[in-house]
Amino acid sequence: FTTEQYAHNFFSFSNEPVGPNYEVEFPYDIEADGIEAGQRKEGRRILYHETLQKPTNIRVPMPEGYTGPNTVSVRHSVNGQQITATTSIPGTRTFLHASAACLCPEQFVRISLKPGESAEWTRHYDFRFLSPTSAQKSSGNHGS
C-alpha cells in the first residue's frame, strides 16, 4: 500500500489579500515550478509582490537526499504574523496553492506499507507574532 497524504492549509493574515509582504520560506535551497508574474523566488523564499488576480500553483520538490526538518513558514513581513507548519516525517514536495483569499502550503508525504505495517506522523503548527521590525529583518525586507 503506497499513498501520498497532505493537508490543505488555508492561511491569511489580518484579512489582507495574498500579495505584497506575503512570503513562504523553506529550510533548504529550493527549485520552484509555476512561479508567475507577481511572485519571485529569492534564495529559500517565494515572495508575493502583487495582489493575486487569479489562483496560482507553485510546486517545490524536496531536494533529493535532504534529511533536515520538513517545515514551511508563511509570514507577513510587515505586520509580523507567521505560521510554521512542521511534518514529523520527510516529504516529497510542497505545493503552494494561492488565491487573493489565502495561501495554502500543502506538504506532501509518501507512505509505503507492507501487510501488517502501520505508520504514524504528526503535523505541528507554530503561530508567532513577531514585532514588525523583527519580521522585516528575518525576511530581508527593508521596506515596501
Tab-separated table of C-alpha atoms in Angstrom:
chain	number	residue	atom	x	y	z
A	1	PHE	CA	0.000	0.000	0.000
A	2	THR	CA	1.528	3.307	-1.102
A	3	THR	CA	-0.150	6.686	-0.945
A	4	GLU	CA	0.636	10.363	-0.611
A	5	GLN	CA	-1.021	12.413	2.096
A	6	TYR	CA	-1.219	16.171	2.572
A	7	ALA	CA	-3.270	18.749	4.421
A	8	HIS	CA	-4.872	21.862	2.969
A	9	ASN	CA	-3.529	24.774	4.995
A	10	PHE	CA	-5.533	27.919	4.314
A	11	PHE	CA	-3.537	30.848	5.723
A	12	SER	CA	-4.132	34.580	5.544
A	13	PHE	CA	-3.061	37.442	7.772
A	14	SER	CA	-5.293	40.217	9.134
A	15	ASN	CA	-7.753	39.784	6.253
A	16	GLU	CA	-5.140	41.149	3.834
A	17	PRO	CA	-5.246	39.591	0.360
A	18	VAL	CA	-2.293	37.451	-0.685
A	19	GLY	CA	0.172	39.770	-2.326
A	20	PRO	CA	2.718	42.320	-1.160
A	21	ASN	CA	4.502	41.313	2.041
A	22	TYR	CA	3.438	37.634	1.939
A	23	GLU	CA	6.301	35.182	1.772
A	24	VAL	CA	6.954	31.467	2.115
A	25	GLU	CA	10.274	30.144	3.415
A	26	PHE	CA	11.817	26.664	3.353
A	27	PRO	CA	14.760	25.306	5.389
A	28	TYR	CA	16.532	24.139	2.194
A	29	ASP	CA	17.510	25.539	-1.198
A	30	ILE	CA	14.505	25.390	-3.493
A	31	GLU	CA	13.646	24.851	-7.114
A	32	ALA	CA	10.154	26.084	-7.887
A	33	ASP	CA	7.914	25.352	-10.883
A	34	GLY	CA	4.947	27.567	-11.703
A	35	ILE	CA	6.085	30.984	-10.497
A	36	GLU	CA	4.043	33.650	-12.261
A	37	ALA	CA	4.036	37.428	-12.547
A	38	GLY	CA	3.670	38.983	-9.109
A	39	GLN	CA	5.788	36.253	-7.470
A	40	ARG	CA	9.509	35.613	-7.333
A	41	LYS	CA	11.981	33.155	-5.848
A	42	GLU	CA	14.644	34.715	-3.654
A	43	GLY	CA	17.020	32.242	-2.026
A	44	ARG	CA	14.947	29.842	0.053
A	45	ARG	CA	11.848	32.025	-0.169
A	46	ILE	CA	8.999	32.715	-2.518
A	47	LEU	CA	7.817	36.303	-2.309
A	48	TYR	CA	4.482	37.679	-3.418
A	49	HIS	CA	4.826	41.307	-4.518
A	50	GLU	CA	1.477	41.889	-6.256
A	51	THR	CA	-2.035	41.048	-5.074
A	52	LEU	CA	-3.052	37.862	-6.848
A	53	GLN	CA	-5.652	38.374	-9.564
A	54	LYS	CA	-6.157	34.639	-10.187
A	55	PRO	CA	-5.262	31.416	-8.362
A	56	THR	CA	-1.677	30.214	-8.771
A	57	ASN	CA	0.100	26.928	-8.107
A	58	ILE	CA	3.796	26.531	-7.391
A	59	ARG	CA	5.439	23.123	-6.945
A	60	VAL	CA	8.507	22.950	-4.677
A	61	PRO	CA	10.074	19.474	-4.579
A	62	MET	CA	12.031	18.457	-1.505
A	63	PRO	CA	15.694	18.128	-2.518
A	64	GLU	CA	16.941	14.585	-3.045
A	65	GLY	CA	18.836	13.375	-0.001
A	66	TYR	CA	17.575	16.192	2.249
A	67	THR	CA	17.310	14.938	5.849
A	68	GLY	CA	16.547	18.153	7.730
A	69	PRO	CA	13.198	19.330	9.089
A	70	ASN	CA	10.077	19.116	6.927
A	71	THR	CA	8.899	22.670	7.580
A	72	VAL	CA	7.436	25.575	5.687
A	73	SER	CA	6.937	29.073	7.125
A	74	VAL	CA	4.406	31.583	5.844
A	75	ARG	CA	4.696	35.142	7.066
A	76	HIS	CA	3.533	38.659	6.522
A	77	SER	CA	6.782	40.580	6.507
A	78	VAL	CA	5.276	43.901	7.615
A	79	ASN	CA	2.743	43.029	10.323
A	80	GLY	CA	4.934	40.289	11.856
A	81	GLN	CA	2.467	37.387	11.740
A	82	GLN	CA	3.992	33.973	10.968
A	83	ILE	CA	2.866	30.345	10.839
A	84	THR	CA	5.344	27.478	10.592
A	85	ALA	CA	3.979	24.058	9.638
A	86	THR	CA	6.131	21.036	10.513
A	87	THR	CA	5.506	17.451	9.465
A	88	SER	CA	7.295	14.796	11.527
A	89	ILE	CA	8.319	12.625	8.564
A	90	PRO	CA	10.196	13.559	5.378
A	91	GLY	CA	8.165	14.847	2.488
A	92	THR	CA	8.220	14.649	-1.274
A	93	ARG	CA	7.159	18.190	-2.144
A	94	THR	CA	5.244	21.251	-1.047
A	95	PHE	CA	2.544	22.552	-3.318
A	96	LEU	CA	1.750	26.253	-2.872
A	97	HIS	CA	-1.787	26.982	-3.939
A	98	ALA	CA	-2.690	30.649	-3.579
A	99	SER	CA	-5.548	32.970	-4.371
A	100	ALA	CA	-6.221	36.505	-3.187
A	101	ALA	CA	-8.090	34.998	-0.200
A	102	CYS	CA	-5.429	32.616	1.149
A	103	LEU	CA	-2.064	30.964	0.718
A	104	CYS	CA	-2.085	27.161	1.094
A	105	PRO	CA	1.265	25.392	1.590
A	106	GLU	CA	0.437	21.685	1.200
A	107	GLN	CA	3.241	19.416	2.466
A	108	PHE	CA	3.059	16.007	0.769
A	109	VAL	CA	4.388	12.874	2.454
A	110	ARG	CA	4.591	9.406	0.897
A	111	ILE	CA	3.559	6.409	2.969
A	112	SER	CA	4.501	2.873	1.865
A	113	LEU	CA	3.356	-0.070	3.978
A	114	LYS	CA	3.653	-3.827	3.697
A	115	PRO	CA	0.922	-6.126	5.035
A	116	GLY	CA	0.707	-5.782	8.819
A	117	GLU	CA	2.635	-2.479	8.936
A	118	SER	CA	1.286	0.863	10.090
A	119	ALA	CA	2.571	4.415	10.112
A	120	GLU	CA	2.017	7.463	12.311
A	121	TRP	CA	3.137	11.043	11.914
A	122	THR	CA	2.214	14.442	13.221
A	123	ARG	CA	1.716	17.900	11.821
A	124	HIS	CA	2.571	20.771	14.143
A	125	TYR	CA	1.698	24.439	13.678
A	126	ASP	CA	3.625	27.213	15.388
A	127	PHE	CA	1.871	30.606	15.386
A	128	ARG	CA	4.037	33.645	16.086
A	129	PHE	CA	3.548	37.347	16.250
A	130	LEU	CA	6.935	38.977	15.737
A	131	SER	CA	7.455	42.672	16.018
A	132	PRO	CA	7.249	44.213	12.549
A	133	THR	CA	10.927	45.206	12.829
A	134	SER	CA	11.944	41.599	13.629
A	135	ALA	CA	9.784	40.283	10.795
A	136	GLN	CA	11.396	42.653	8.298
A	137	LYS	CA	14.913	41.755	9.462
A	138	SER	CA	14.252	37.995	9.344
A	139	SER	CA	12.733	38.244	5.876
A	140	GLY	CA	15.366	40.562	4.494
A	141	ASN	CA	12.592	43.031	3.665
A	142	HIS	CA	13.731	46.542	4.443
A	143	GLY	CA	10.731	48.448	3.228
A	144	SER	CA	7.810	48.096	0.871
